[in-house]
């Protein structure tokens, strides 16, 4: 019996306010938990562009006071959205506040993001104090929600109603730890996580490391792939938190993300011109021609390599800059890239397109339709990330039979099997060293195998048959929630709080 009550708390949740992978996971995981019979709900801010005529809401609490000692108390409302027609859509509680959310149309990127997200955590505590519905577990996502486990253990620890709530803190990207500059702090500014959380209006808040606190105080910590949960114990991937993570490694687990198999389905997708499944992959040809026409590329049989990515240094774009011209000239590839971000990369790829108009296509801003044209029409997708906690694009593209050429890290390593020419098994091409030669040799291997139609067809089929649906991963989360409850009760019941103290050393 799945009689659990779970509250997923996140700064972004698709479709209300989705920026990237975090928004997708927050929504589709919660939705899958509902399908598994769990009472899973969502808590998030009500940003300015969330449309109440599309998502009709009822006011649950008006004038919820979030106390502040340094400034004036902050007054919020709690609104509830429930899709009465679709029982699989989770109930969403929105925290409404004019100054911090309503007036802002973006999710992130404001100078007071520390205040905005501490408000989210404090707002949740004040809401739950009043609420009849109390979750067994709060699943917090990334630094924005890192103060929730901390508040439950300290400021709100004597609240009877909140005592039994367990916490799972999910790391989606360790690089972002709050406004705290975790790479260049001076010793005086170091946050050991044990001092009280600063008041919302106290400038000291900017120096507190939200991510560290989430990790320290949660009953369980998860990452979005198993491999990343091991990588972050090392200096190379730990972003300065590797010592803490090693200390708490017994409560650290990795669960690979999934993707939504209804939304991402080449058999029914209305955004592509030819639908197909693994039994009739020749129909991908029509989508390839459509993609080539869309970007004014030569319509021919050259291998087309796509990239759908944020233009961010995490994504290994400096390697791409070094290899893409030789790959065009020597291997005869075409290249299509979709995604927005860093201005220097936008300038580079625009000038590349001007240099090779028939071989390079770009759309240098985010888009929802073009990625599907890439997944269904390109032969390969490039993912040379420096680090990749999970990555979603490789799963989406494999579902559409577009073969990943990727670095052997994090979720990429956990979802892609390197093609082995002897056993003829595999569904992608992996490289290990973060270096342009290693990337170029993976591209060359992919292109050589592409030339053999029989082999390539098998690789495509094998990629399309992999199961990345949320069903598998959501069951692992359910286990983790149960574990969190056991651990929490154990800590709560033992007077000396032995385990808890152990983490705090
Ligand atoms: C972050 C990670 C990415 C992951 C996503 C969702 O954006 O960088 O690897 O897929 O979160 O978990």
Short mmCIF file of C-alpha atoms and ligand atoms in Angstrom, two decimals:
data_model
loop_
_atom_site.label_atom_id
_atom_site.label_comp_id
_atom_site.label_asym_id
_atom_site.label_seq_id
_atom_site.Cartn_x
_atom_site.Cartn_y
_atom_site.Cartn_z
CA UNK A 1 0.00 0.00 0.00
CA UNK A 2 1.33 3.36 -1.02
CA UNK A 3 -0.29 5.54 1.62
CA UNK A 4 2.55 8.05 1.65
CA UNK A 5 2.09 11.80 1.59
CA UNK A 6 4.88 13.56 -0.28
CA UNK A 7 5.41 17.29 -0.85
CA UNK A 8 7.84 18.14 -3.66
CA UNK A 9 9.24 21.66 -3.18
CA UNK A 10 11.10 23.36 -5.96
CA UNK A 11 11.90 26.82 -7.34
CA UNK A 12 10.72 25.73 -10.78
CA UNK A 13 8.01 23.34 -11.85
CA UNK A 14 6.89 22.73 -15.43
CA UNK A 15 4.42 23.84 -16.88
CA UNK A 16 3.75 26.63 -14.37
CA UNK A 17 7.31 27.96 -14.38
CA UNK A 18 9.81 25.62 -16.01
CA UNK A 19 13.28 26.78 -16.96
CA UNK A 20 15.22 23.56 -17.44
CA UNK A 21 15.59 19.95 -16.37
CA UNK A 22 14.79 20.72 -12.74
CA UNK A 23 11.32 21.96 -13.72
CA UNK A 24 10.68 18.81 -15.77
CA UNK A 25 11.77 16.47 -12.99
CA UNK A 26 9.79 18.33 -10.30
CA UNK A 27 6.61 17.88 -12.29
CA UNK A 28 6.93 14.49 -13.96
CA UNK A 29 8.33 12.68 -10.92
CA UNK A 30 5.50 14.00 -8.74
CA UNK A 31 2.96 13.07 -11.39
CA UNK A 32 4.34 9.54 -11.61
CA UNK A 33 4.21 9.20 -7.82
CA UNK A 34 0.51 10.07 -8.05
CA UNK A 35 0.05 7.37 -10.66
CA UNK A 36 1.65 4.95 -8.19
CA UNK A 37 -1.15 5.82 -5.76
CA UNK A 38 0.81 8.23 -3.59
CA UNK A 39 -0.66 11.50 -2.36
CA UNK A 40 2.08 13.62 -3.93
CA UNK A 41 1.73 17.39 -4.08
CA UNK A 42 3.86 20.38 -5.06
CA UNK A 43 4.85 23.60 -3.30
CA UNK A 44 6.36 26.52 -5.24
CA UNK A 45 6.36 30.33 -5.57
CA UNK A 46 3.66 32.04 -7.58
CA UNK A 47 5.76 34.01 -10.06
CA UNK A 48 4.27 36.91 -11.99
CA UNK A 49 3.69 35.06 -15.23
CA UNK A 50 1.75 32.12 -13.80
CA UNK A 51 -1.65 32.57 -15.39
CA UNK A 52 -4.58 32.10 -13.01
CA UNK A 53 -7.10 31.99 -15.85
CA UNK A 54 -5.29 28.90 -17.15
CA UNK A 55 -4.77 27.40 -13.69
CA UNK A 56 -7.76 28.48 -11.57
CA UNK A 57 -6.79 28.67 -7.92
CA UNK A 58 -8.57 28.83 -4.61
CA UNK A 59 -7.19 30.92 -1.75
CA UNK A 60 -6.38 28.63 1.17
CA UNK A 61 -4.79 31.11 3.55
CA UNK A 62 -4.76 34.85 3.29
CA UNK A 63 -2.35 37.02 5.23
CA UNK A 64 0.11 34.31 6.24
CA UNK A 65 2.77 36.08 8.30
CA UNK A 66 6.43 35.24 7.81
CA UNK A 67 8.10 36.86 10.82
CA UNK A 68 11.27 38.92 10.49
CA UNK A 69 13.21 40.51 13.32
CA UNK A 70 15.31 42.87 11.20
CA UNK A 71 12.72 44.19 8.77
CA UNK A 72 9.00 44.15 8.58
CA UNK A 73 7.09 40.87 8.71
CA UNK A 74 6.34 39.55 5.25
CA UNK A 75 2.72 38.85 4.37
CA UNK A 76 1.94 36.00 1.95
CA UNK A 77 -1.05 34.03 0.66
CA UNK A 78 -1.32 30.34 -0.07
CA UNK A 79 -3.24 29.42 -3.20
CA UNK A 80 -4.18 25.92 -4.24
CA UNK A 81 -4.54 24.62 -7.79
CA UNK A 82 -6.23 21.30 -8.41
CA UNK A 83 -6.97 19.92 -11.87
CA UNK A 84 -10.42 18.44 -11.29
CA UNK A 85 -10.47 16.73 -14.71
CA UNK A 86 -7.11 15.01 -14.51
CA UNK A 87 -6.60 13.08 -11.30
CA UNK A 88 -2.96 12.40 -12.18
CA UNK A 89 -2.04 16.07 -12.01
CA UNK A 90 -0.65 16.80 -8.56
CA UNK A 91 -2.23 19.47 -6.39
CA UNK A 92 -0.01 22.56 -6.35
CA UNK A 93 0.28 24.97 -3.43
CA UNK A 94 1.56 28.37 -4.51
CA UNK A 95 3.19 30.84 -2.16
CA UNK A 96 2.01 34.26 -3.24
CA UNK A 97 3.81 37.49 -2.44
CA UNK A 98 3.74 40.70 -4.45
CA UNK A 99 7.24 42.03 -3.80
CA UNK A 100 9.29 38.85 -4.07
CA UNK A 101 7.40 36.78 -6.68
CA UNK A 102 4.42 38.50 -8.28
CA UNK A 103 6.45 41.43 -9.60
CA UNK A 104 9.12 39.14 -11.07
CA UNK A 105 8.49 37.24 -14.25
CA UNK A 106 11.68 35.16 -14.10
CA UNK A 107 12.37 32.29 -11.76
CA UNK A 108 16.02 33.16 -11.04
CA UNK A 109 18.59 35.85 -11.58
CA UNK A 110 17.67 38.55 -9.05
CA UNK A 111 20.07 40.12 -6.59
CA UNK A 112 17.78 39.11 -3.71
CA UNK A 113 17.37 35.45 -4.74
CA UNK A 114 18.70 34.48 -1.29
CA UNK A 115 15.77 36.32 0.33
CA UNK A 116 13.26 35.05 -2.23
CA UNK A 117 14.14 31.42 -1.57
CA UNK A 118 14.51 31.67 2.19
CA UNK A 119 11.00 33.13 2.02
CA UNK A 120 9.90 29.99 0.17
CA UNK A 121 11.25 27.77 2.98
CA UNK A 122 9.87 29.92 5.80
CA UNK A 123 6.58 30.27 3.91
CA UNK A 124 6.30 26.50 3.76
CA UNK A 125 6.85 26.18 7.52
CA UNK A 126 4.19 28.78 8.32
CA UNK A 127 1.78 27.18 5.85
CA UNK A 128 2.23 23.70 7.31
CA UNK A 129 1.68 25.04 10.84
CA UNK A 130 -1.83 25.94 9.70
CA UNK A 131 -2.49 23.13 7.25
CA UNK A 132 -4.65 20.04 7.85
CA UNK A 133 -2.61 18.17 5.27
CA UNK A 134 0.86 17.35 6.62
CA UNK A 135 3.29 15.44 4.40
CA UNK A 136 5.27 12.44 5.64
CA UNK A 137 8.22 13.59 3.55
CA UNK A 138 9.24 16.88 1.99
CA UNK A 139 11.42 16.33 -1.07
CA UNK A 140 13.49 19.50 -1.51
CA UNK A 141 15.29 20.26 -4.76
CA UNK A 142 18.61 22.11 -5.04
CA UNK A 143 19.95 25.06 -3.06
CA UNK A 144 16.74 27.11 -3.25
CA UNK A 145 15.11 24.75 -0.77
CA UNK A 146 18.20 23.92 1.31
CA UNK A 147 16.92 25.80 4.34
CA UNK A 148 13.86 23.57 4.76
CA UNK A 149 15.67 20.65 6.47
CA UNK A 150 17.64 23.21 8.51
CA UNK A 151 14.51 25.05 9.71
CA UNK A 152 12.78 21.80 10.65
CA UNK A 153 15.75 20.83 12.82
CA UNK A 154 16.17 24.22 14.49
CA UNK A 155 13.73 27.12 14.49
CA UNK A 156 10.66 24.92 13.93
CA UNK A 157 11.83 21.81 15.81
CA UNK A 158 9.43 22.31 18.70
CA UNK A 159 6.36 22.62 16.46
CA UNK A 160 4.39 19.47 17.22
CA UNK A 161 2.79 19.24 13.78
CA UNK A 162 6.10 19.44 11.98
CA UNK A 163 8.09 17.01 14.14
CA UNK A 164 7.19 13.92 12.19
CA UNK A 165 8.11 15.32 8.75
CA UNK A 166 11.14 13.66 7.14
CA UNK A 167 13.24 15.37 4.49
CA UNK A 168 14.93 14.25 1.30
CA UNK A 169 17.25 16.82 -0.25
CA UNK A 170 17.86 16.23 -3.97
CA UNK A 171 20.98 17.66 -5.59
CA UNK A 172 20.40 18.46 -9.25
CA UNK A 173 23.52 20.54 -9.69
CA UNK A 174 26.18 21.00 -7.02
CA UNK A 175 27.80 23.89 -8.83
CA UNK A 176 25.08 26.28 -7.67
CA UNK A 177 25.04 26.54 -3.88
CA UNK A 178 23.18 29.81 -3.30
CA UNK A 179 24.44 33.34 -3.74
CA UNK A 180 27.36 32.31 -1.55
CA UNK A 181 30.56 32.39 -3.60
CA UNK A 182 31.68 28.87 -2.76
CA UNK A 183 34.90 29.03 -4.74
CA UNK A 184 36.30 32.39 -3.58
CA UNK A 185 35.26 33.00 0.00
CA UNK A 186 37.66 34.23 2.67
CA UNK A 187 37.95 32.22 5.88
CA UNK A 188 35.88 34.70 7.89
CA UNK A 189 32.98 34.23 5.52
CA UNK A 190 33.02 30.44 5.60
CA UNK A 191 29.61 29.04 6.55
CA UNK A 192 29.95 25.87 8.60
CA UNK A 193 26.18 25.46 8.54
CA UNK A 194 25.79 25.41 12.31
CA UNK A 195 25.00 29.07 12.99
CA UNK A 196 21.36 30.16 12.98
CA UNK A 197 19.92 30.94 9.59
CA UNK A 198 20.17 34.70 9.11
CA UNK A 199 17.05 36.82 9.07
CA UNK A 200 15.56 37.43 5.61
CA UNK A 201 16.63 41.10 5.76
CA UNK A 202 20.09 40.40 7.18
CA UNK A 203 22.89 40.81 4.58
CA UNK A 204 24.62 37.86 6.30
CA UNK A 205 22.13 35.61 4.51
CA UNK A 206 24.12 36.03 1.28
CA UNK A 207 27.11 34.41 2.96
CA UNK A 208 25.25 31.32 4.08
CA UNK A 209 25.56 28.24 1.94
CA UNK A 210 22.04 26.96 1.28
CA UNK A 211 23.27 23.80 -0.44
CA UNK A 212 25.57 22.81 2.44
CA UNK A 213 22.71 23.20 4.91
CA UNK A 214 20.35 21.08 2.82
CA UNK A 215 22.94 18.31 2.75
CA UNK A 216 23.73 18.57 6.46
CA UNK A 217 20.22 18.59 7.87
CA UNK A 218 18.23 16.36 5.50
CA UNK A 219 17.43 12.79 6.55
CA UNK A 220 18.49 11.61 3.11
CA UNK A 221 20.37 13.26 0.26
CA UNK A 222 19.93 12.17 -3.34
CA UNK A 223 21.54 13.00 -6.65
CA UNK A 224 19.96 12.59 -10.07
CA UNK A 225 22.17 9.67 -11.15
CA UNK A 226 24.11 7.00 -9.34
CA UNK A 227 27.42 7.86 -10.91
CA UNK A 228 27.14 11.53 -9.89
CA UNK A 229 26.51 10.44 -6.29
CA UNK A 230 29.99 8.85 -6.35
CA UNK A 231 31.70 11.56 -8.41
CA UNK A 232 30.78 14.33 -5.96
CA UNK A 233 32.81 12.61 -3.24
CA UNK A 234 35.93 13.65 -5.17
CA UNK A 235 37.66 17.01 -5.43
CA UNK A 236 37.07 17.13 -9.19
CA UNK A 237 33.28 17.10 -8.91
CA UNK A 238 32.61 17.99 -5.26
CA UNK A 239 32.61 21.82 -5.70
CA UNK A 240 34.22 22.22 -2.27
CA UNK A 241 31.59 20.09 -0.51
CA UNK A 242 33.34 16.75 -1.06
CA UNK A 243 34.45 16.47 2.59
CA UNK A 244 30.95 16.98 3.90
CA UNK A 245 29.54 14.61 1.29
CA UNK A 246 32.03 11.93 2.26
CA UNK A 247 31.00 12.33 5.90
CA UNK A 248 27.34 11.81 5.07
CA UNK A 249 27.83 9.20 2.35
CA UNK A 250 25.69 6.61 4.15
CA UNK A 251 22.65 8.80 3.62
CA UNK A 252 23.55 9.65 0.01
CA UNK A 253 21.81 7.84 -2.88
CA UNK A 254 21.62 8.29 -6.64
CA UNK A 255 18.50 7.79 -8.76
CA UNK A 256 18.65 8.44 -12.48
CA UNK A 257 16.02 10.85 -13.80
CA UNK A 258 13.39 9.68 -16.24
CA UNK A 259 11.54 11.38 -19.07
CA UNK A 260 7.85 11.62 -19.84
CA UNK A 261 7.02 8.92 -22.36
CA UNK A 262 3.73 10.48 -23.44
CA UNK A 263 5.18 13.89 -24.23
CA UNK A 264 8.30 12.41 -25.81
CA UNK A 265 6.93 9.84 -28.23
CA UNK A 266 8.06 9.59 -31.88
CA UNK A 267 4.99 7.49 -32.70
CA UNK A 268 2.51 10.23 -31.85
CA UNK A 269 4.52 13.48 -31.81
CA UNK A 270 2.66 16.09 -33.87
CA UNK A 271 5.70 18.37 -34.06
CA UNK A 272 7.54 16.11 -36.49
CA UNK A 273 6.52 15.39 -40.07
CA UNK A 274 6.89 11.58 -40.02
CA UNK A 275 5.94 9.45 -37.02
CA UNK A 276 7.78 6.17 -36.46
CA UNK A 277 8.88 3.53 -33.99
CA UNK A 278 11.87 1.20 -33.84
CA UNK A 279 10.28 -1.11 -36.41
CA UNK A 280 10.17 1.50 -39.17
CA UNK A 281 13.14 3.75 -38.54
CA UNK A 282 13.58 4.38 -42.29
CA UNK A 283 10.89 7.02 -41.78
CA UNK A 284 13.45 9.07 -39.82
CA UNK A 285 14.84 9.94 -43.29
CA UNK A 286 11.82 12.21 -43.88
CA UNK A 287 12.45 14.02 -40.62
CA UNK A 288 16.12 14.38 -41.49
CA UNK A 289 15.24 16.08 -44.78
CA UNK A 290 12.77 18.31 -42.95
CA UNK A 291 15.48 19.30 -40.47
CA UNK A 292 17.97 20.01 -43.25
CA UNK A 293 15.42 22.21 -45.05
CA UNK A 294 14.45 23.99 -41.82
CA UNK A 295 18.07 25.12 -41.39
CA UNK A 296 18.91 25.61 -45.08
CA UNK A 297 21.43 22.80 -45.06
CA UNK A 298 22.33 20.72 -48.11
CA UNK A 299 19.68 17.99 -48.31
CA UNK A 300 21.89 14.94 -48.61
CA UNK A 301 23.08 11.89 -46.72
CA UNK A 302 25.82 13.55 -44.64
CA UNK A 303 25.75 12.54 -40.98
CA UNK A 304 23.86 15.26 -39.09
CA UNK A 305 25.04 15.94 -35.55
CA UNK A 306 22.76 17.96 -33.28
CA UNK A 307 23.14 19.74 -29.97
CA UNK A 308 20.25 20.82 -27.76
CA UNK A 309 21.73 22.56 -24.78
CA UNK A 310 22.04 25.54 -22.51
CA UNK A 311 25.01 27.54 -23.80
CA UNK A 312 26.94 27.16 -20.57
CA UNK A 313 30.54 26.13 -19.94
CA UNK A 314 29.26 23.06 -18.01
CA UNK A 315 28.17 21.64 -21.35
CA UNK A 316 31.69 21.28 -22.81
CA UNK A 317 31.24 23.93 -25.51
CA UNK A 318 34.93 24.87 -25.42
CA UNK A 319 35.67 21.34 -26.70
CA UNK A 320 33.04 21.72 -29.41
CA UNK A 321 34.68 24.96 -30.55
CA UNK A 322 37.93 23.07 -31.07
CA UNK A 323 36.60 20.08 -32.98
CA UNK A 324 33.62 21.21 -34.97
CA UNK A 325 35.43 22.74 -37.95
CA UNK A 326 37.72 19.72 -38.48
CA UNK A 327 34.65 17.46 -38.15
CA UNK A 328 32.83 19.47 -40.84
CA UNK A 329 35.82 19.57 -43.19
CA UNK A 330 37.32 16.13 -42.66
CA UNK A 331 34.35 13.97 -41.70
CA UNK A 332 31.74 15.75 -43.81
CA UNK A 333 29.23 16.23 -41.01
CA UNK A 334 26.45 18.78 -40.74
CA UNK A 335 25.85 20.47 -37.40
CA UNK A 336 22.68 21.92 -35.86
CA UNK A 337 22.60 23.62 -32.47
CA UNK A 338 19.57 24.83 -30.46
CA UNK A 339 19.79 26.68 -27.16
CA UNK A 340 20.28 30.01 -25.42
CA UNK A 341 22.75 31.25 -22.86
CA UNK A 342 26.22 32.76 -22.73
CA UNK A 343 26.84 35.60 -25.24
CA UNK A 344 30.35 34.47 -26.20
CA UNK A 345 29.02 31.08 -27.35
CA UNK A 346 26.17 32.77 -29.22
CA UNK A 347 28.72 34.88 -31.10
CA UNK A 348 30.90 31.86 -31.87
CA UNK A 349 28.10 29.68 -33.28
CA UNK A 350 26.58 32.55 -35.32
CA UNK A 351 29.90 33.16 -36.99
CA UNK A 352 30.36 29.42 -37.58
CA UNK A 353 27.02 29.37 -39.38
CA UNK A 354 28.16 32.25 -41.60
CA UNK A 355 31.35 30.37 -42.46
CA UNK A 356 29.55 27.11 -43.36
CA UNK A 357 26.01 28.08 -44.41
CA UNK A 358 25.13 24.74 -45.99
CA UNK A 359 26.60 22.69 -43.16
CA UNK A 360 25.76 24.55 -39.95
CA UNK A 361 22.31 25.55 -38.63
CA UNK A 362 21.67 27.46 -35.41
CA UNK A 363 18.78 28.64 -33.28
CA UNK A 364 20.53 30.37 -30.41
CA UNK A 365 17.67 30.69 -27.98
CA UNK A 366 15.56 28.11 -26.16
CA UNK A 367 12.71 26.53 -28.10
CA UNK A 368 10.21 23.72 -27.44
CA UNK A 369 9.55 22.42 -30.95
CA UNK A 370 12.92 22.51 -32.68
CA UNK A 371 14.55 20.04 -30.25
CA UNK A 372 12.03 17.43 -31.37
CA UNK A 373 12.95 18.06 -34.99
CA UNK A 374 16.58 17.52 -34.01
CA UNK A 375 15.91 14.33 -32.02
CA UNK A 376 13.85 12.84 -34.87
CA UNK A 377 15.97 14.05 -37.78
CA UNK A 378 19.61 14.24 -36.67
CA UNK A 379 21.69 11.06 -36.66
CA UNK A 380 23.67 11.89 -33.54
CA UNK A 381 23.55 14.25 -30.58
CA UNK A 382 26.61 15.76 -28.92
CA UNK A 383 26.94 15.90 -25.11
CA UNK A 384 30.56 16.57 -24.13
CA UNK A 385 29.69 17.89 -20.63
CA UNK A 386 32.37 18.70 -18.04
CA UNK A 387 30.00 17.20 -15.50
CA UNK A 388 26.39 16.06 -15.89
CA UNK A 389 24.36 15.24 -12.78
CA UNK A 390 21.76 13.46 -14.91
CA UNK A 391 21.15 15.03 -18.30
CA UNK A 392 17.81 14.58 -19.98
CA UNK A 393 18.63 15.33 -23.61
CA UNK A 394 20.46 12.03 -24.12
CA UNK A 395 17.37 10.10 -22.98
CA UNK A 396 15.03 12.18 -25.12
CA UNK A 397 17.22 11.80 -28.18
CA UNK A 398 17.68 8.03 -27.68
CA UNK A 399 13.92 7.65 -27.44
CA UNK A 400 13.81 9.21 -30.93
CA UNK A 401 16.70 7.10 -32.26
CA UNK A 402 19.29 9.88 -32.29
CA UNK A 403 22.58 8.45 -31.06
CA UNK A 404 24.54 10.19 -28.29
CA UNK A 405 28.23 11.03 -28.54
CA UNK A 406 28.87 11.88 -24.91
CA UNK A 407 31.39 12.21 -22.13
CA UNK A 408 31.51 9.28 -19.73
CA UNK A 409 30.32 11.20 -16.66
CA UNK A 410 27.31 11.33 -14.33
CA UNK A 411 23.92 10.51 -15.80
CA UNK A 412 25.40 10.25 -19.30
CA UNK A 413 27.51 7.29 -18.16
CA UNK A 414 24.51 5.74 -16.40
CA UNK A 415 22.22 5.94 -19.42
CA UNK A 416 24.48 5.31 -22.44
CA UNK A 417 26.24 2.06 -23.31
CA UNK A 418 29.38 2.60 -25.39
CA UNK A 419 29.18 0.76 -28.72
CA UNK A 420 31.49 -2.24 -28.82
CA UNK A 421 32.42 -3.27 -32.39
CA UNK A 422 33.26 -6.84 -31.34
CA UNK A 423 30.03 -7.69 -29.53
CA UNK A 424 28.10 -5.16 -31.66
CA UNK A 425 26.34 -4.06 -28.51
CA UNK A 426 25.76 -0.50 -27.37
CA UNK A 427 23.68 2.56 -28.07
CA UNK A 428 26.12 5.47 -28.08
CA UNK A 429 29.73 6.62 -28.23
CA UNK A 430 31.44 7.62 -25.00
CA UNK A 431 34.76 9.35 -24.31
CA UNK A 432 36.45 9.84 -20.97
CA UNK A 433 39.19 12.51 -20.98
CA UNK A 434 37.96 16.10 -21.10
CA UNK A 435 40.00 16.89 -24.16
CA UNK A 436 39.31 17.76 -27.84
CA UNK A 437 41.20 14.72 -29.18
CA UNK A 438 39.08 12.34 -27.14
CA UNK A 439 35.91 14.04 -28.36
CA UNK A 440 37.12 14.03 -31.98
CA UNK A 441 37.90 10.34 -31.81
CA UNK A 442 34.41 9.56 -30.45
CA UNK A 443 32.86 11.58 -33.30
CA UNK A 444 35.05 9.71 -35.79
CA UNK A 445 33.97 6.33 -34.36
CA UNK A 446 30.33 7.35 -34.63
CA UNK A 447 30.70 8.58 -38.22
CA UNK A 448 32.59 5.41 -39.29
CA UNK A 449 29.82 3.20 -37.89
CA UNK A 450 27.17 5.41 -39.44
CA UNK A 451 28.57 4.47 -42.84
CA UNK A 452 27.59 0.84 -42.27
CA UNK A 453 23.83 0.89 -42.64
CA UNK A 454 23.19 -2.51 -41.03
CA UNK A 455 25.24 -1.78 -37.94
CA UNK A 456 23.81 1.72 -37.57
CA UNK A 457 20.24 0.45 -37.75
CA UNK A 458 20.97 -1.92 -34.86
CA UNK A 459 22.50 0.89 -32.79
CA UNK A 460 19.42 3.06 -33.42
CA UNK A 461 17.06 0.22 -32.51
CA UNK A 462 18.94 -0.56 -29.35
CA UNK A 463 18.80 3.12 -28.27
CA UNK A 464 15.06 3.32 -28.98
CA UNK A 465 14.33 0.21 -26.97
CA UNK A 466 15.92 1.49 -23.75
CA UNK A 467 13.35 2.32 -21.09
CA UNK A 468 13.83 5.74 -19.52
CA UNK A 469 10.24 6.19 -18.38
CA UNK A 470 9.61 7.56 -14.88
CA UNK A 471 8.04 4.29 -13.74
CA UNK A 472 11.38 2.72 -12.79
CA UNK A 473 12.84 5.75 -11.09
CA UNK A 474 9.70 6.68 -9.17
CA UNK A 475 9.73 3.27 -7.45
CA UNK A 476 13.28 3.96 -6.30
CA UNK A 477 12.15 7.31 -4.87
CA UNK A 478 9.35 5.56 -2.98
CA UNK A 479 11.95 3.29 -1.33
CA UNK A 480 14.01 6.33 -0.45
CA UNK A 481 11.02 8.13 1.10
CA UNK A 482 10.38 5.10 3.29
CA UNK A 483 14.02 4.99 4.28
CA UNK A 484 13.89 8.70 5.17
CA UNK A 485 10.90 8.10 7.41
CA UNK A 486 12.65 5.21 9.19
CA UNK A 487 15.80 7.24 9.69
CA UNK A 488 13.88 10.29 10.86
CA UNK A 489 11.90 8.30 13.43
CA UNK A 490 15.06 6.69 14.65
CA UNK A 491 16.70 10.07 15.13
CA UNK A 492 13.58 11.54 16.73
CA UNK A 493 13.20 8.67 19.17
CA UNK A 494 16.80 8.40 20.31
CA UNK A 495 17.27 10.95 23.10
CA UNK A 496 20.93 11.52 22.36
CA UNK A 497 20.18 12.02 18.67
CA UNK A 498 23.26 9.94 18.01
CA UNK A 499 22.95 9.69 14.28
CA UNK A 500 22.08 13.33 13.87
CA UNK A 501 25.06 14.37 15.98
CA UNK A 502 27.28 12.14 13.90
CA UNK A 503 26.37 14.10 10.79
CA UNK A 504 26.97 17.37 12.54
CA UNK A 505 30.55 16.66 13.61
C1 LIG B 1 20.42 20.03 -13.66
C2 LIG B 1 21.57 19.14 -14.14
C3 LIG B 1 21.11 18.14 -15.21
C4 LIG B 1 19.85 17.41 -14.72
C5 LIG B 1 18.78 18.41 -14.31
C6 LIG B 1 17.53 17.74 -13.76
O1 LIG B 1 20.06 20.92 -14.67
O2 LIG B 1 22.64 19.94 -14.65
O3 LIG B 1 22.12 17.19 -15.45
O4 LIG B 1 19.36 16.59 -15.75
O5 LIG B 1 19.28 19.26 -13.28
O6 LIG B 1 17.81 16.89 -12.70
#
